[in-house]
Amino acid sequence: MVMTDVEDRAKHSDLPVYGRLREVVCLVESVEPLYVRYSEDPRGDVGGTSIDGESGLPLPGLSASPLTPESWWTRPVEQWAARQLMKYRHLEHEGDGRVAWILTGSEVGRGPDAEPLLADVIPVAVLAESVLDEADELYSAAFDRGQRVADSRQ
């Protein structure tokens, strides 16, 4: 069996590797709050904080995207998870060896893009590329990709 780079790094960090979107959804449906983050070292991020790239200011927590659906979300959890996984997928290519990983923690604020900032971070799992590919397919099938929020007008 050929081990991928993601699996190899997860093995060394003692985190499980999820290979299917359904695994992510089952976790989201049973544990909350959950978030997704893209970085090089999930275990190394524990206890760290993010920096606002534009201002250079340190943020009070680690930036992440929510995997737990908001209360107004009435569509399937799979669609929420796919959307959130795709929101910052471009970040996996903005550094050497970035992976998508699931975490939990305490929200301590919001970042400049209104993203949750987390303290007391606990890494939960690393996501294999197959999860992201599956999420990408579902996202494209379920949503008008790239459309923005529209106000309801009478």
PDB file of C-alpha atoms in Angstrom:
ATOM      1  CA  MET A   1       0.000   0.000   0.000  1.00  0.00           C
ATOM      2  CA  VAL A   2       1.327   3.429  -0.933  1.00  0.00           C
ATOM      3  CA  MET A   3       1.017   5.951   1.876  1.00  0.00           C
ATOM      4  CA  THR A   4       0.103   9.475   0.838  1.00  0.00           C
ATOM      5  CA  ASP A   5       1.833  12.504   2.318  1.00  0.00           C
ATOM      6  CA  VAL A   6      -1.355  13.369   4.237  1.00  0.00           C
ATOM      7  CA  GLU A   7      -1.573   9.878   5.715  1.00  0.00           C
ATOM      8  CA  ASP A   8       2.124   9.904   6.566  1.00  0.00           C
ATOM      9  CA  ARG A   9       1.910  13.205   8.442  1.00  0.00           C
ATOM     10  CA  ALA A  10      -1.277  12.142  10.229  1.00  0.00           C
ATOM     11  CA  LYS A  11       0.403   8.906  11.300  1.00  0.00           C
ATOM     12  CA  HIS A  12       3.214  10.879  12.905  1.00  0.00           C
ATOM     13  CA  SER A  13       0.760  13.158  14.699  1.00  0.00           C
ATOM     14  CA  ASP A  14      -1.412  10.252  15.926  1.00  0.00           C
ATOM     15  CA  LEU A  15      -4.525  11.699  14.278  1.00  0.00           C
ATOM     16  CA  PRO A  16      -6.995   9.558  12.346  1.00  0.00           C
ATOM     17  CA  VAL A  17      -7.288  10.182   8.609  1.00  0.00           C
ATOM     18  CA  TYR A  18     -10.814  10.485   7.246  1.00  0.00           C
ATOM     19  CA  GLY A  19     -11.161   9.321   3.664  1.00  0.00           C
ATOM     20  CA  ARG A  20     -14.878   9.873   3.028  1.00  0.00           C
ATOM     21  CA  LEU A  21     -17.156  12.888   3.367  1.00  0.00           C
ATOM     22  CA  ARG A  22     -19.679  10.656   5.159  1.00  0.00           C
ATOM     23  CA  GLU A  23     -17.167  10.176   8.002  1.00  0.00           C
ATOM     24  CA  VAL A  24     -16.916  13.945   8.407  1.00  0.00           C
ATOM     25  CA  VAL A  25     -20.711  14.305   8.383  1.00  0.00           C
ATOM     26  CA  CYS A  26     -21.163  11.586  11.036  1.00  0.00           C
ATOM     27  CA  LEU A  27     -18.680  13.404  13.253  1.00  0.00           C
ATOM     28  CA  VAL A  28     -20.364  16.784  12.663  1.00  0.00           C
ATOM     29  CA  GLU A  29     -23.731  15.243  13.569  1.00  0.00           C
ATOM     30  CA  SER A  30     -22.416  13.843  16.852  1.00  0.00           C
ATOM     31  CA  VAL A  31     -19.831  16.342  18.162  1.00  0.00           C
ATOM     32  CA  GLU A  32     -20.026  20.115  18.326  1.00  0.00           C
ATOM     33  CA  PRO A  33     -18.633  22.573  17.794  1.00  0.00           C
ATOM     34  CA  LEU A  34     -16.326  21.413  15.005  1.00  0.00           C
ATOM     35  CA  TYR A  35     -14.203  23.460  12.632  1.00  0.00           C
ATOM     36  CA  VAL A  36     -11.884  22.916   9.678  1.00  0.00           C
ATOM     37  CA  ARG A  37      -8.470  24.472   9.214  1.00  0.00           C
ATOM     38  CA  TYR A  38      -5.752  24.223   6.572  1.00  0.00           C
ATOM     39  CA  SER A  39      -2.170  24.228   7.870  1.00  0.00           C
ATOM     40  CA  GLU A  40       1.093  22.288   7.836  1.00  0.00           C
ATOM     41  CA  ASP A  41       1.024  20.859  11.354  1.00  0.00           C
ATOM     42  CA  PRO A  42      -2.219  20.280  13.272  1.00  0.00           C
ATOM     43  CA  ARG A  43      -0.433  19.293  16.484  1.00  0.00           C
ATOM     44  CA  GLY A  44       1.978  22.209  16.098  1.00  0.00           C
ATOM     45  CA  ASP A  45      -0.933  24.651  15.849  1.00  0.00           C
ATOM     46  CA  VAL A  46      -2.191  23.718  19.321  1.00  0.00           C
ATOM     47  CA  GLY A  47      -1.645  26.673  21.634  1.00  0.00           C
ATOM     48  CA  GLY A  48      -0.889  28.978  18.717  1.00  0.00           C
ATOM     49  CA  THR A  49      -2.686  31.936  17.232  1.00  0.00           C
ATOM     50  CA  SER A  50      -3.166  33.324  13.751  1.00  0.00           C
ATOM     51  CA  ILE A  51      -1.886  36.607  12.353  1.00  0.00           C
ATOM     52  CA  ASP A  52      -3.944  38.967  10.208  1.00  0.00           C
ATOM     53  CA  GLY A  53      -2.074  38.885   6.910  1.00  0.00           C
ATOM     54  CA  GLU A  54      -3.019  42.411   5.860  1.00  0.00           C
ATOM     55  CA  SER A  55      -2.327  44.313   9.090  1.00  0.00           C
ATOM     56  CA  GLY A  56       0.248  42.007  10.633  1.00  0.00           C
ATOM     57  CA  LEU A  57      -1.673  42.078  13.916  1.00  0.00           C
ATOM     58  CA  PRO A  58      -1.736  38.965  16.078  1.00  0.00           C
ATOM     59  CA  LEU A  59      -5.213  37.517  16.516  1.00  0.00           C
ATOM     60  CA  PRO A  60      -6.457  36.191  19.868  1.00  0.00           C
ATOM     61  CA  GLY A  61      -6.946  32.659  18.526  1.00  0.00           C
ATOM     62  CA  LEU A  62      -6.444  30.243  15.674  1.00  0.00           C
ATOM     63  CA  SER A  63      -8.552  30.969  12.577  1.00  0.00           C
ATOM     64  CA  ALA A  64     -10.873  28.214  11.347  1.00  0.00           C
ATOM     65  CA  SER A  65     -14.131  27.675   9.442  1.00  0.00           C
ATOM     66  CA  PRO A  66     -17.215  26.231  11.155  1.00  0.00           C
ATOM     67  CA  LEU A  67     -18.173  22.658  10.262  1.00  0.00           C
ATOM     68  CA  THR A  68     -21.136  22.662  12.644  1.00  0.00           C
ATOM     69  CA  PRO A  69     -24.125  24.045  10.701  1.00  0.00           C
ATOM     70  CA  GLU A  70     -25.757  27.277  11.804  1.00  0.00           C
ATOM     71  CA  SER A  71     -29.288  27.074  13.248  1.00  0.00           C
ATOM     72  CA  TRP A  72     -30.770  28.669  10.088  1.00  0.00           C
ATOM     73  CA  TRP A  73     -29.349  25.908   7.861  1.00  0.00           C
ATOM     74  CA  THR A  74     -32.194  23.644   6.675  1.00  0.00           C
ATOM     75  CA  ARG A  75     -30.388  21.778   3.914  1.00  0.00           C
ATOM     76  CA  PRO A  76     -28.487  18.498   4.448  1.00  0.00           C
ATOM     77  CA  VAL A  77     -25.451  18.550   6.720  1.00  0.00           C
ATOM     78  CA  GLU A  78     -23.448  17.028   3.837  1.00  0.00           C
ATOM     79  CA  GLN A  79     -23.985  20.198   1.827  1.00  0.00           C
ATOM     80  CA  TRP A  80     -22.919  22.463   4.686  1.00  0.00           C
ATOM     81  CA  ALA A  81     -19.788  20.400   5.266  1.00  0.00           C
ATOM     82  CA  ALA A  82     -18.914  20.369   1.558  1.00  0.00           C
ATOM     83  CA  ARG A  83     -19.361  24.123   1.332  1.00  0.00           C
ATOM     84  CA  GLN A  84     -17.197  24.798   4.373  1.00  0.00           C
ATOM     85  CA  LEU A  85     -14.465  22.429   3.210  1.00  0.00           C
ATOM     86  CA  MET A  86     -14.331  24.215  -0.144  1.00  0.00           C
ATOM     87  CA  LYS A  87     -14.426  27.749   1.288  1.00  0.00           C
ATOM     88  CA  TYR A  88     -10.692  27.870   1.964  1.00  0.00           C
ATOM     89  CA  ARG A  89      -9.433  24.874   0.000  1.00  0.00           C
ATOM     90  CA  HIS A  90      -7.138  27.200  -1.953  1.00  0.00           C
ATOM     91  CA  LEU A  91      -5.085  27.503   1.245  1.00  0.00           C
ATOM     92  CA  GLU A  92      -3.798  23.953   0.876  1.00  0.00           C
ATOM     93  CA  HIS A  93      -1.744  25.205  -2.073  1.00  0.00           C
ATOM     94  CA  GLU A  94      -0.429  28.334  -0.322  1.00  0.00           C
ATOM     95  CA  GLY A  95       2.320  26.617   1.615  1.00  0.00           C
ATOM     96  CA  ASP A  96       4.341  23.462   1.678  1.00  0.00           C
ATOM     97  CA  GLY A  97       2.442  20.494   2.979  1.00  0.00           C
ATOM     98  CA  ARG A  98      -0.784  22.091   4.126  1.00  0.00           C
ATOM     99  CA  VAL A  99      -3.560  19.672   5.013  1.00  0.00           C
ATOM    100  CA  ALA A 100      -7.209  20.065   5.911  1.00  0.00           C
ATOM    101  CA  TRP A 101      -7.939  18.995   9.456  1.00  0.00           C
ATOM    102  CA  ILE A 102     -10.861  18.980  11.851  1.00  0.00           C
ATOM    103  CA  LEU A 103     -10.594  20.587  15.255  1.00  0.00           C
ATOM    104  CA  THR A 104     -12.647  21.782  18.160  1.00  0.00           C
ATOM    105  CA  GLY A 105     -12.031  24.552  20.661  1.00  0.00           C
ATOM    106  CA  SER A 106     -13.478  27.621  22.331  1.00  0.00           C
ATOM    107  CA  GLU A 107     -14.404  30.644  20.218  1.00  0.00           C
ATOM    108  CA  VAL A 108     -12.576  33.709  21.533  1.00  0.00           C
ATOM    109  CA  GLY A 109     -13.402  36.179  18.780  1.00  0.00           C
ATOM    110  CA  ARG A 110     -13.770  36.739  15.059  1.00  0.00           C
ATOM    111  CA  GLY A 111     -11.052  37.378  12.523  1.00  0.00           C
ATOM    112  CA  PRO A 112     -10.988  40.030   9.790  1.00  0.00           C
ATOM    113  CA  ASP A 113     -13.059  37.788   7.486  1.00  0.00           C
ATOM    114  CA  ALA A 114     -15.563  37.107  10.313  1.00  0.00           C
ATOM    115  CA  GLU A 115     -14.088  33.626  10.759  1.00  0.00           C
ATOM    116  CA  PRO A 116     -14.115  32.066  14.236  1.00  0.00           C
ATOM    117  CA  LEU A 117     -10.903  32.391  16.244  1.00  0.00           C
ATOM    118  CA  LEU A 118     -10.289  29.443  18.564  1.00  0.00           C
ATOM    119  CA  ALA A 119      -8.404  28.858  21.802  1.00  0.00           C
ATOM    120  CA  ASP A 120      -7.997  25.571  23.682  1.00  0.00           C
ATOM    121  CA  VAL A 121      -7.738  23.818  20.314  1.00  0.00           C
ATOM    122  CA  ILE A 122      -8.034  20.038  20.117  1.00  0.00           C
ATOM    123  CA  PRO A 123      -7.124  18.380  16.789  1.00  0.00           C
ATOM    124  CA  VAL A 124      -9.630  15.655  15.858  1.00  0.00           C
ATOM    125  CA  ALA A 125      -8.719  14.264  12.418  1.00  0.00           C
ATOM    126  CA  VAL A 126      -6.860  14.955   9.190  1.00  0.00           C
ATOM    127  CA  LEU A 127      -8.783  14.877   5.899  1.00  0.00           C
ATOM    128  CA  ALA A 128      -7.487  12.888   2.953  1.00  0.00           C
ATOM    129  CA  GLU A 129      -7.570  14.470  -0.490  1.00  0.00           C
ATOM    130  CA  SER A 130     -10.416  12.072  -1.374  1.00  0.00           C
ATOM    131  CA  VAL A 131     -12.699  13.851   1.146  1.00  0.00           C
ATOM    132  CA  LEU A 132     -11.936  17.212  -0.422  1.00  0.00           C
ATOM    133  CA  ASP A 133     -12.518  15.863  -3.928  1.00  0.00           C
ATOM    134  CA  GLU A 134     -15.857  14.388  -2.842  1.00  0.00           C
ATOM    135  CA  ALA A 135     -16.813  17.681  -1.162  1.00  0.00           C
ATOM    136  CA  ASP A 136     -15.845  19.569  -4.320  1.00  0.00           C
ATOM    137  CA  GLU A 137     -18.153  17.395  -6.446  1.00  0.00           C
ATOM    138  CA  LEU A 138     -21.075  17.785  -4.040  1.00  0.00           C
ATOM    139  CA  TYR A 139     -20.491  21.523  -3.715  1.00  0.00           C
ATOM    140  CA  SER A 140     -20.581  21.979  -7.487  1.00  0.00           C
ATOM    141  CA  ALA A 141     -23.734  19.867  -7.801  1.00  0.00           C
ATOM    142  CA  ALA A 142     -25.641  21.484  -4.919  1.00  0.00           C
ATOM    143  CA  PHE A 143     -24.755  25.175  -5.181  1.00  0.00           C
ATOM    144  CA  ASP A 144     -24.428  28.102  -7.564  1.00  0.00           C
ATOM    145  CA  ARG A 145     -20.708  28.270  -7.093  1.00  0.00           C
ATOM    146  CA  GLY A 146     -19.348  31.757  -6.513  1.00  0.00           C
ATOM    147  CA  GLN A 147     -22.698  33.492  -6.020  1.00  0.00           C
ATOM    148  CA  ARG A 148     -22.899  35.931  -3.130  1.00  0.00           C
ATOM    149  CA  VAL A 149     -25.543  36.566  -0.498  1.00  0.00           C
ATOM    150  CA  ALA A 150     -28.553  38.328  -1.978  1.00  0.00           C
ATOM    151  CA  ASP A 151     -31.060  40.354  -0.024  1.00  0.00           C
ATOM    152  CA  SER A 152     -34.673  39.355  -0.401  1.00  0.00           C
ATOM    153  CA  ARG A 153     -36.522  42.218  -2.087  1.00  0.00           C
ATOM    154  CA  GLN A 154     -40.246  42.557  -2.565  1.00  0.00           C
TER     155      GLN A 154
END
